[in-house]
XYZ file of C-alpha atoms in Angstrom:
601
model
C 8.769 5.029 25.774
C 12.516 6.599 27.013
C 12.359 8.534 30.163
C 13.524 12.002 29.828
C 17.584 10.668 30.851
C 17.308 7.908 28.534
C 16.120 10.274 25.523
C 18.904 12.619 26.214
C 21.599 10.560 25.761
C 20.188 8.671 23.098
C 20.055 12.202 21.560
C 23.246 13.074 22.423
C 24.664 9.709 21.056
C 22.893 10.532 18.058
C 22.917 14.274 17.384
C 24.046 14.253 13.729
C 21.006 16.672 12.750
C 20.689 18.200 9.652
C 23.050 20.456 8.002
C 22.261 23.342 5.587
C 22.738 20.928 2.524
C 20.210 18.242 3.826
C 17.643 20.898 4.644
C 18.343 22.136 0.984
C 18.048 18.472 -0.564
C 14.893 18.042 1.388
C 13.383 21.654 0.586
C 14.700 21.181 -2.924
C 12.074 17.680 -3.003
C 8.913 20.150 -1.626
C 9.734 22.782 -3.822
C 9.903 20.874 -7.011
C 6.451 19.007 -6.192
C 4.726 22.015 -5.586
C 6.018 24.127 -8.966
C 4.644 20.354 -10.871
C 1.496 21.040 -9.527
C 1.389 25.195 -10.512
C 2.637 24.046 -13.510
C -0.286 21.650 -14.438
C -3.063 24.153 -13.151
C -1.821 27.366 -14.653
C 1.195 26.729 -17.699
C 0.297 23.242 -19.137
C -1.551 23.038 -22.386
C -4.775 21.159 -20.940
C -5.925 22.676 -17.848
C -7.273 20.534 -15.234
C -10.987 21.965 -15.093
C -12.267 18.634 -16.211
C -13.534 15.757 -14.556
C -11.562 13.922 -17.190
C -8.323 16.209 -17.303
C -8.320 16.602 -13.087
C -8.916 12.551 -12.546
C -8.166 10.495 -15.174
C -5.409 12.987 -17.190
C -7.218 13.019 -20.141
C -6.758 8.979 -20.836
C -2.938 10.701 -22.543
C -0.503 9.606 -19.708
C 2.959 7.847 -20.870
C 3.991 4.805 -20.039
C 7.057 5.919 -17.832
C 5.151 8.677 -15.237
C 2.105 6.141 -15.076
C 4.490 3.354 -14.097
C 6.544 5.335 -11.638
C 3.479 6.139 -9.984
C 2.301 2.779 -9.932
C 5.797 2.158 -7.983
C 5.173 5.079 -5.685
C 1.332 3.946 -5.114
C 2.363 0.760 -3.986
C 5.433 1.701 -1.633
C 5.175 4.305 1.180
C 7.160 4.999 3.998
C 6.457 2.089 6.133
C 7.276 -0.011 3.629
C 10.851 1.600 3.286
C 11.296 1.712 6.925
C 9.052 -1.293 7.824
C 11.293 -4.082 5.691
C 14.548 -3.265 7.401
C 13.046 -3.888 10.675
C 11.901 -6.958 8.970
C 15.017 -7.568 7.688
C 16.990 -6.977 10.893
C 14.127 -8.130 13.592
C 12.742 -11.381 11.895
C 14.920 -12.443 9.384
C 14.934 -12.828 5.816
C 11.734 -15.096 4.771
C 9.648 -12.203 4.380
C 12.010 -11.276 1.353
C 10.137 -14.167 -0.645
C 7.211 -12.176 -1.559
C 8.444 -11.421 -4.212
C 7.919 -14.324 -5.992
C 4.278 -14.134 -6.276
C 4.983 -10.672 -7.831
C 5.074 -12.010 -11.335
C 1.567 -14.380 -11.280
C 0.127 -11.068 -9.523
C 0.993 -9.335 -12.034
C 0.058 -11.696 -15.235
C -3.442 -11.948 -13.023
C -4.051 -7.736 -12.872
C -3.131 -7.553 -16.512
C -4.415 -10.319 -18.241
C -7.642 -10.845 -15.711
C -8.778 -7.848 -14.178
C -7.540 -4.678 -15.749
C -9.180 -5.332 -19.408
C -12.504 -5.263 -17.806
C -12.048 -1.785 -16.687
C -10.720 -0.576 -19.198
C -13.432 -2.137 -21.695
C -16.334 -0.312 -19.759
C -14.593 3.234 -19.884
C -15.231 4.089 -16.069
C -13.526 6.362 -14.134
C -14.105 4.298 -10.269
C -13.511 0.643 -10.484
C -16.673 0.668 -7.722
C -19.039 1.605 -10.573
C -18.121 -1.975 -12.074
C -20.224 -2.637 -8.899
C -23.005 -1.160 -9.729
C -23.008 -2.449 -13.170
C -22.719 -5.861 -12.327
C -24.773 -5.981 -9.315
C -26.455 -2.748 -8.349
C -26.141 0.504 -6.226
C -25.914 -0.331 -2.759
C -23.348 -2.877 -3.408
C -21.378 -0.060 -5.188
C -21.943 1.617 -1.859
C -20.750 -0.583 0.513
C -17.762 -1.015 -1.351
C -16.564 2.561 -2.188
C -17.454 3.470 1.691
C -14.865 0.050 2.692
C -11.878 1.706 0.224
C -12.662 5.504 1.680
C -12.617 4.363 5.179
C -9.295 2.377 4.635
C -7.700 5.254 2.829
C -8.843 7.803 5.930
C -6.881 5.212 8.084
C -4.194 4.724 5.597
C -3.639 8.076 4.427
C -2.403 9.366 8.384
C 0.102 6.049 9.279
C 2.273 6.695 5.500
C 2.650 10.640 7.046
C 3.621 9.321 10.749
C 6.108 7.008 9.729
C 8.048 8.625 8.172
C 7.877 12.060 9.936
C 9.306 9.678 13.102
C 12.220 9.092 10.873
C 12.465 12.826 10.555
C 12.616 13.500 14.295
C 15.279 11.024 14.137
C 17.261 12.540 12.079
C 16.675 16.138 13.029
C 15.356 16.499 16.613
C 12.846 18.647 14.902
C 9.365 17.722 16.448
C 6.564 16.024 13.989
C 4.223 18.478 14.777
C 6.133 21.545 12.707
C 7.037 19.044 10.092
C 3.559 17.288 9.145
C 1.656 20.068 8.509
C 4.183 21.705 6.664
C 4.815 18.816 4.501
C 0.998 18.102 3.991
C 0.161 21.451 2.534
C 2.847 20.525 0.131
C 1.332 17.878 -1.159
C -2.575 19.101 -0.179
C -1.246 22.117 -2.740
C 0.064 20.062 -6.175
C -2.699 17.921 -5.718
C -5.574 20.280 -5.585
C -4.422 22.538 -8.395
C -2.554 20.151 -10.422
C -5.273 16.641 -10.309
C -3.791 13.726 -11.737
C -0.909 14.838 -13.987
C 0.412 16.673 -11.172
C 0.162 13.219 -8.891
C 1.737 11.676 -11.510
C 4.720 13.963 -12.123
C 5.133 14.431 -8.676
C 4.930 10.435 -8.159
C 7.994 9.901 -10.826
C 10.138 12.519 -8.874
C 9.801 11.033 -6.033
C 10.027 7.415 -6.926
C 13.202 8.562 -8.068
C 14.781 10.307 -5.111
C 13.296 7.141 -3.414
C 15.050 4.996 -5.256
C 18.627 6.989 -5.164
C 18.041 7.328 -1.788
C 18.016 3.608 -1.399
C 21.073 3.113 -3.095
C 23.026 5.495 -1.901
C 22.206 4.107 1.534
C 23.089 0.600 0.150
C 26.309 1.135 -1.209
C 27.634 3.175 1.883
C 26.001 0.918 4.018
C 28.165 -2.550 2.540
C 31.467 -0.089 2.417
C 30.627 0.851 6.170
C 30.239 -2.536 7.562
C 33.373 -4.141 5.286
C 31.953 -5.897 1.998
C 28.968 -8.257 0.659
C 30.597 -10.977 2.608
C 30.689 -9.315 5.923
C 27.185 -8.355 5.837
C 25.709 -12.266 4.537
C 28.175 -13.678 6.887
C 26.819 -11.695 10.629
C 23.242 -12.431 8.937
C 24.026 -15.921 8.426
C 25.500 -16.870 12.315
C 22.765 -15.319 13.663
C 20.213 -17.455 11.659
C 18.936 -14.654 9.981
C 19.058 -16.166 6.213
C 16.116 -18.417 6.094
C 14.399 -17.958 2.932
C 12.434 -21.652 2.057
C 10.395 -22.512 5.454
C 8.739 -25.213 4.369
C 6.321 -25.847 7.552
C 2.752 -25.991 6.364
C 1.748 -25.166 9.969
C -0.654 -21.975 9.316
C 0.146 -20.328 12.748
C 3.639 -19.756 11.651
C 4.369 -16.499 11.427
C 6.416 -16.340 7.873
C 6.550 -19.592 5.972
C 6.887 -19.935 2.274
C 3.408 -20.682 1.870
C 1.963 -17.597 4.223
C 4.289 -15.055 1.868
C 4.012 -16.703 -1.083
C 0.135 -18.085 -1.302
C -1.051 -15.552 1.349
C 0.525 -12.274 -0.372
C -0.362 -13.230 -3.446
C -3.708 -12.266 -2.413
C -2.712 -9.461 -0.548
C -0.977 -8.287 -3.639
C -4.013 -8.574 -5.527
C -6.282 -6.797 -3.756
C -3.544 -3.800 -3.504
C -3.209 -4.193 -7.420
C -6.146 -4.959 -9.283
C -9.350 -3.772 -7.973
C -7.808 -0.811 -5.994
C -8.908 2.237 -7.163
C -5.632 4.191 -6.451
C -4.261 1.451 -8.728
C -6.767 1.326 -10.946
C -7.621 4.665 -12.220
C -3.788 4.850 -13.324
C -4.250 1.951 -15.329
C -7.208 3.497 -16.829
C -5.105 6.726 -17.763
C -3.269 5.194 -20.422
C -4.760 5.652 -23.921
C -4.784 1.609 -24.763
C -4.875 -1.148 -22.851
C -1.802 -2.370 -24.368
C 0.240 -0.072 -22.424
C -1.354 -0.200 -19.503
C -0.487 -3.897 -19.295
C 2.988 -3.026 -20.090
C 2.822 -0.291 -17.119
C 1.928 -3.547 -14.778
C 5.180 -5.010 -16.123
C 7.246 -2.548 -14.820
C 5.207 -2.030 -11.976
C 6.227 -5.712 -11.089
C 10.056 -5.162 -11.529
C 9.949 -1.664 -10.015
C 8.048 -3.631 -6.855
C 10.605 -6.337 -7.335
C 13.579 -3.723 -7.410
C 13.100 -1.591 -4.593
C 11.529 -4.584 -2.216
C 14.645 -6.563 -2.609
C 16.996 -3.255 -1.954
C 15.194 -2.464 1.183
C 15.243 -6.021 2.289
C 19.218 -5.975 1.902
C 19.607 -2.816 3.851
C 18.259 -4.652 6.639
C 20.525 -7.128 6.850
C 23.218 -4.416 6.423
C 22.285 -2.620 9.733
C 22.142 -5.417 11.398
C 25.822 -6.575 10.033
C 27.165 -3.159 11.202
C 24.612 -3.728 14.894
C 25.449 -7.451 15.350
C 27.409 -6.743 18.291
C 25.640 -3.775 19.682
C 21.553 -3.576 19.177
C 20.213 0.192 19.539
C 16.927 -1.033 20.044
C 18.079 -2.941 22.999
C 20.538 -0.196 24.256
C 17.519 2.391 23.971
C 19.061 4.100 21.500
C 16.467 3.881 19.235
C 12.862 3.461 20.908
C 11.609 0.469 18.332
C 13.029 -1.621 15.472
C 10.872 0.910 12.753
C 13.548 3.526 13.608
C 16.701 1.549 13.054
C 16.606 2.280 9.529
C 17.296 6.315 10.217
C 19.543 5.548 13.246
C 21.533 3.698 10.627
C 21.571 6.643 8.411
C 22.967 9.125 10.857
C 25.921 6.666 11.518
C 27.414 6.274 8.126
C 26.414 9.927 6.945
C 29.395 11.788 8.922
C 31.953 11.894 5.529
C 28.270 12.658 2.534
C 27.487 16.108 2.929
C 23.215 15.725 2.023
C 22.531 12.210 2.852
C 20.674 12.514 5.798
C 18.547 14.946 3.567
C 18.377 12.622 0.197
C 17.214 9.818 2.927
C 14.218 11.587 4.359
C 13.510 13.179 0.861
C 13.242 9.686 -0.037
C 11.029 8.432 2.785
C 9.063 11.417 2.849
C 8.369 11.012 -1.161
C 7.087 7.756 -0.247
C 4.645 8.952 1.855
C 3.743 12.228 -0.270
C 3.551 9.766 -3.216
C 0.765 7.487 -1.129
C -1.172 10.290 0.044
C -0.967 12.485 -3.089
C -2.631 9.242 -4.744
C -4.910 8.641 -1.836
C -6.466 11.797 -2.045
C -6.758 11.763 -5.706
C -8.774 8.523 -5.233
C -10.644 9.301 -2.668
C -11.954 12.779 -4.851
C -12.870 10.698 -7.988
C -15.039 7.597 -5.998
C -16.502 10.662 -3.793
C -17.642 12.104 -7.413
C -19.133 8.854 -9.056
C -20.177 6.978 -6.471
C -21.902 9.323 -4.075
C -22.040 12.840 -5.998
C -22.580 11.875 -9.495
C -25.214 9.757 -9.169
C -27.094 11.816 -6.113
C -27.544 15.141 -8.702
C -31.011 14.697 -11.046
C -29.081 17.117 -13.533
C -25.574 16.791 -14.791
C -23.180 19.148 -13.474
C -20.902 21.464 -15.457
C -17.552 20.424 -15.512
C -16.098 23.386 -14.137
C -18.497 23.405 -11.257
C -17.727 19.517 -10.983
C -14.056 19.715 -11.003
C -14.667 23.077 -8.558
C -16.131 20.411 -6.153
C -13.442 18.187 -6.701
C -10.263 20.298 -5.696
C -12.335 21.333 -2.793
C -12.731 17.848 -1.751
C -8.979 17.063 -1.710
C -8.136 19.980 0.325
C -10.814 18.853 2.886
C -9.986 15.143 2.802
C -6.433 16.338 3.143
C -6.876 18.449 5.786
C -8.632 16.094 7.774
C -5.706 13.063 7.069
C -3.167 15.969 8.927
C -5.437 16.432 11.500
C -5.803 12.399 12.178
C -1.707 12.249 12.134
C -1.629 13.707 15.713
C -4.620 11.274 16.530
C -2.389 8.329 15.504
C 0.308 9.999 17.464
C -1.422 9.856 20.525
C -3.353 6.447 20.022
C -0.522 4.344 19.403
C -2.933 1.290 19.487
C -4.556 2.613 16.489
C -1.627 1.270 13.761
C -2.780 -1.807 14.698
C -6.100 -1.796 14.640
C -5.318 0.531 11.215
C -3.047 -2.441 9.628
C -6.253 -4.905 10.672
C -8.562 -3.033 8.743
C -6.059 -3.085 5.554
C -6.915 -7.386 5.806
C -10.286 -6.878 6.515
C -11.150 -4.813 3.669
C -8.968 -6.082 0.815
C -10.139 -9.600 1.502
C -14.129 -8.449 1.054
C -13.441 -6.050 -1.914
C -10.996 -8.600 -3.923
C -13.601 -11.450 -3.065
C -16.871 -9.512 -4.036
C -14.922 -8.112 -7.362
C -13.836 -11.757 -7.988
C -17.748 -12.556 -7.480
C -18.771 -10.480 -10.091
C -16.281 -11.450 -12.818
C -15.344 -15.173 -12.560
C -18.682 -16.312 -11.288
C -21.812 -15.599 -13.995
C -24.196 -17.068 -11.137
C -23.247 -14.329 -8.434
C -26.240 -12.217 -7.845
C -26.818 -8.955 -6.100
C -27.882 -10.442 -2.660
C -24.952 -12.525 -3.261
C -22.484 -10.141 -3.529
C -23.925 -8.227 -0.727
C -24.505 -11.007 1.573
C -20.337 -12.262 0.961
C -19.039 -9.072 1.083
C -20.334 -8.399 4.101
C -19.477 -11.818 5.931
C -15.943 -11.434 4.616
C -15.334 -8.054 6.542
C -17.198 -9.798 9.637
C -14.812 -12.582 9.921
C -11.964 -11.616 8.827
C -12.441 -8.418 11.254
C -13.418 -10.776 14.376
C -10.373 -12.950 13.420
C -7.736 -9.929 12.993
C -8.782 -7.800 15.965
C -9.056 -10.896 18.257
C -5.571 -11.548 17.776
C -4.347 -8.426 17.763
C -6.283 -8.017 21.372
C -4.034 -11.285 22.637
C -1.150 -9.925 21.122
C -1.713 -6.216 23.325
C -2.718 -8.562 26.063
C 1.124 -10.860 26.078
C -0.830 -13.910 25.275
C 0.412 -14.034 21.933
C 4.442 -13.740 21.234
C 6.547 -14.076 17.730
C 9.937 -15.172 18.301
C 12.871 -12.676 16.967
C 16.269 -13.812 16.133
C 19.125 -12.805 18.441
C 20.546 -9.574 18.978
C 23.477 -8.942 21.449
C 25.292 -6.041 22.876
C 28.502 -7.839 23.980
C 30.164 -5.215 21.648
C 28.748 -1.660 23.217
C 30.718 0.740 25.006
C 30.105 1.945 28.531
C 28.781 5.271 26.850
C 25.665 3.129 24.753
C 25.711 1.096 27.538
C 24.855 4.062 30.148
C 21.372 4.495 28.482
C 20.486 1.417 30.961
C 20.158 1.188 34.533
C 22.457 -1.694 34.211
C 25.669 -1.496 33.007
C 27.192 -4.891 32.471
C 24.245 -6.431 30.411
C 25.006 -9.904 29.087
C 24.698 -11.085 25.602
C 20.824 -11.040 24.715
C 19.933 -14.167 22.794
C 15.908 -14.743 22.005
C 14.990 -17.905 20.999
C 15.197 -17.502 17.515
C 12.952 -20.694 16.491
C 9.787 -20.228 14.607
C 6.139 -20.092 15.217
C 4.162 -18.512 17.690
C 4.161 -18.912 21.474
C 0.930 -19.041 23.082
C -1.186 -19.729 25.902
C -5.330 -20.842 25.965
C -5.628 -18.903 22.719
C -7.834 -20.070 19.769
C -6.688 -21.562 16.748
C -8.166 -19.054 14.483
C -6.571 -16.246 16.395
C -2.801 -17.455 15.504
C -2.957 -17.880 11.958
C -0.506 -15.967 10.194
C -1.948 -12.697 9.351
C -0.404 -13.155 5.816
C -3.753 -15.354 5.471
C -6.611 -12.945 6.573
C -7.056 -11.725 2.895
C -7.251 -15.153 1.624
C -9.828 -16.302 4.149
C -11.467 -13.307 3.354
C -11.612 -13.711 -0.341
C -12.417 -17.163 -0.210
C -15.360 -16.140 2.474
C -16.817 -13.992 0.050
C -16.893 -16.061 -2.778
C -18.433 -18.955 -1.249
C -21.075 -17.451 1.069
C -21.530 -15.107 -2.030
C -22.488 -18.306 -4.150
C -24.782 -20.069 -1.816
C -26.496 -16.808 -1.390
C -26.876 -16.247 -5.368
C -28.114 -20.108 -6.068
C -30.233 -19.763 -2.450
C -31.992 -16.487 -3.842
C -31.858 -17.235 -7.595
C -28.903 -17.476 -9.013
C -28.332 -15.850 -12.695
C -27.921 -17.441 -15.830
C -24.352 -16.713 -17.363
C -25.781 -16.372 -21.022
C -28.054 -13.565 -19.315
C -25.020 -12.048 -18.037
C -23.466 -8.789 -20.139
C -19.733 -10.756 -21.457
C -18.686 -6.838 -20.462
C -18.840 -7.166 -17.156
C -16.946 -10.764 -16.692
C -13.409 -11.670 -16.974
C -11.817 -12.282 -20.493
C -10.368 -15.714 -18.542
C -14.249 -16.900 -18.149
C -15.676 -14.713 -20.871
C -14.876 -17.513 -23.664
C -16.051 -20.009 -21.744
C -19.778 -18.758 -22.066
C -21.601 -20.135 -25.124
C -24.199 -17.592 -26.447
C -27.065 -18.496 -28.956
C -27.944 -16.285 -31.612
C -30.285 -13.796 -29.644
C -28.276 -13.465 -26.870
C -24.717 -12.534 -29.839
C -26.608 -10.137 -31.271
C -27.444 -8.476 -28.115
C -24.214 -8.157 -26.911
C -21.643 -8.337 -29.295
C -23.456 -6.991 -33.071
C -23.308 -3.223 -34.038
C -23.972 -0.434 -31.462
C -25.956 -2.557 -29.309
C -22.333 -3.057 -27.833
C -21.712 0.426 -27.175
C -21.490 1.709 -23.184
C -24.487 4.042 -23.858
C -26.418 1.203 -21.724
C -23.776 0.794 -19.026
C -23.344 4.629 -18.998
C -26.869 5.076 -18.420
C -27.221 2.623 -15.423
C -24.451 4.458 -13.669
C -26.336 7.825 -14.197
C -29.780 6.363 -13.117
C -28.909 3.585 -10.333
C -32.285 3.200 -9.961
C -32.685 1.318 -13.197
């Protein structure tokens, strides 16, 4: 943290604040997002006073909003400030992932989705309870509610940091403010609103990001200027080949690793899900994945770029190290402020776009949250069927209280700064036991109940004793990642005054790679890049030895509904058994619809 001298004249170095048009570009952004939402609870045809309308948009949802939000689901405001600082801290290997966008995406569409979409449910946590049974629907829509409480707070804080930067204006007016915003469309409006809301933004996000690109390469003096300062300070690496684990970025960690990572985020995430499930066939929700992949591919690769822009136009003079920003997560902004002096509104179209990011991640958050609150805890917990206006009543009420309690957690991350971390742990820990105990279910007929329970839960358990342990020797200085160099041979005396010392020296940190550590455990520096892997793979195999240890199923005796096409056609069936499931209306999700309504059964 700055002392009160060193804030000032950061401030003062700076102070290009908002003008009238960038408080107009940004107010324009929360005005329009709010009318979507009035618009889809009062004016639209189909009123959202049905479960169906209010969560899944009536299963009518175009291919272009659904896909936008897909893109807006996926990116939020850390991402768009995070990369950068990736970009300009690190290096460029984290750029690679991606390449495993593509097979992630040919997996969600071709592997996952269909069986979803075949079984007509509105939670992909009720797949749970089909193919195992209630409490292991439990466990795992209480993991993705708990991860989106933690979730839901950091996308708001990020980017209202990058506000304050840009503004002076102190987080505390500006959260709030910006919360009920999006606490507002989403309560009235349900899921068309989110979704309509979701494509503005990803657009201002992504015209924010070029705008900031182009200026950016003009600023600093052409493509070649900006690949050039990257590439003397070793900055390009993009094929690390070392198969050493404890690396922190390697080819293999973003490649292999985030591939998994990806997964989980993709294709048994509910916020992910239940968009999929809005389109009317699952021929265009497949094609929605497409463009979800390119969109990903798109706006990844722009941010990445920008970083090595700011640190073309910084190679000489680092604000991080001059004070002038308090941490690499800010440079991004900083940046902004520099090259907006001559583009009346860009400070403004920047933050819009940040802040859609985040209003994007937490409009969906809170839309996901509502519908696996309603089928997985409410739904099933009432002995007669509610109304639907009482139900989606309930609903709206729900996202206004989940929402208010996200703002309220903002100043709590705010003032427990050790909390991201232990926030960005939990992200590993759960997406490693949910993909692995979906996987379970659908590539492994066996997989039983105890199973599922029994790897699921060992998954979270190691994968949390392996993340938190390191993040505890990290905190503690035992564990250290290597940057690449920054110096500040090229500051003036003014950005040089921020320091106690005056005539600093060219900074150079060792820019080689790995990790540096002292009487720490092997397992605690793996690259975190693997902790959804080991916990995927964790709850697969204990989830296996549990199912054959306690009686593992048949896979003929297993409904071809609730496994994977990919293993599906693998399953020979005698005569009995193809008549059950696949002959006339014995086929039809009355069965499946009535487990979900009596878990019991």
């Amino acid at each position: 943290m700055m002392v009160r001298g060193e804030a000032e004249t950061a401030a003062h170095l700076t102070s290009k604040y908002f003008s009238a048009v960038d408080y107009a570009v940004f107010g324009g952004m929360l005005l329009f997002s709010a009318l979507i939402g009035i618009y889809f609870a009062f004016f639209a045809k189909q009123k959202q006073n049905t479960t169906n309308e209010y969560l899944m948009g009536g299963k009518s949802m175009g291919i272009f909003p659904i896909s936008m939000s897909l893109i807006a689901s996926y990116i939020s405001g850390i991402a768009l400030l995070g990369l950068p600082a990736e970009m300009y801290t690190f290096g460029t290997q984290y750029w690679m992932i991606v390449l495993p966008e593509i097979a992630v995406s040919f997996t969600m569409a071709n592997a996952y989705i269909p069986v979803f979409y075949e079984l007509n449910i509105t939670s992909s946590y009720e797949y749970l309870c089909l193919r195992f049974n209630q409490p292991v629907r439990i466990l795992g829509s209480a993991i993705f509610i708990i991860k989106m409480m933690l979730y839901i707070p950091l996308v708001i804080y990020v980017p209202a940091l990058a506000f304050n930067q840009v503004t002076g204006i102190n987080l505390h007016y500006v959260t709030p403010a910006v919360c009920i915003v999006c606490i507002f469309y989403t309560t009235l409006g349900g899921l068309k609103a989110v979704v309509w809301t979701d494509t503005l933004q990803t657009i201002i996000m992504f015209f924010g990001i070029i705008i900031v690109m182009i200026l950016g390469t003009a600023y600093v003096g052409g493509f070649g200027v900006v690949f050039n300062r990257n590439a003397q300070s070793d900055r390009l690496e993009f094929f690390n080949f070392d198969p050493d684990p404890t690396v922190r970025h390697t080819i293999w960690s973003v490649c292999v690793g985030n591939y998994f990572n990806w997964l989980a985020s993709c294709s048994v995430n509910q916020a992910m899900v239940q968009r999929c499930l809005a389109m009317p066939t699952i021929g265009k929700a497949k094609i929605t994945v497409l463009i979800l992949a390119l969109g990903i591919l798109s706006i990844v690769s722009m941010s990445c770029y920008t970083g090595l822009i700011i640190y073309a136009a910084f190679h000489d003079c680092d604000p991080v190290t001059t004070k002038l920003v308090s941490k690499p997560d800010q440079i991004l902004p900083y940046f902004v402020t520099q090259i907006a002096s001559n583009v009346p509104g860009l400070p403004g179209l920047f933050v819009s776009g940040v802040f859609s990011a985040a209003l994007s991640s937490m409009s969906t958050g809170l839309n996901s949250i509502t519908g696996v609150l309603y089928e997985d805890f409410v739904k099933p917990s009432v002995k007669k069927p509610w109304s639907e206006a009482k139900a989606s009543f309930l609903m709206k009420v729900v996202v206004a209280v989940v929402g208010s309690i996200c703002v309220a957690l903002v100043f709590l991350v705010e003032r427990m700064g050790a909390i991201i971390q232990v926030a960005k742990s939990l992200s590993g820990i759960t997406a490693g036991a949910l993909l692995g105990t979906f996987s379970l279910g659908m590539f492994f007929p066996w997989a039983n109940s105890a199973g599922a329970m029994a790897g699921g839960i060992s998954s979270m358990l190691l994968v949390a004793y392996i993340s938190l342990g390191t993040q505890a020797h990290i905190a503690s200085g035992k564990i250290s990642y290597p940057k690449k160099p920054f110096s500040v041979s090229g500051c003036s005396l003014e950005q040089l005054s921020v320091l106690n010392n005056s005539t600093i020296p060219i900074i150079i940190e060792d820019a080689s790679i790995g990790v540096t550590a002292e009487d720490v455990s092997y397992i605690f520096r793996l690259s975190y890049l693997y902790y959804t892997m080991i916990g995927v793979f964790t709850a697969i195999g204990v989830g296996l030895l549990v199912s054959f240890a306690t009686g593992a199923n048949k896979p003929q005796d297993v409904d071809p509904r609730f496994l994977s096409p990919v293993i599906r056609r693998y399953i020979t069936y005698d005569a009995k058994q193809r008549q059950k499931y696949f002959d006339g209306e014995a086929y039809e999700l009355r069965s499946v619809q009535k487990k979900l309504i009596s878990p019991a059964s």
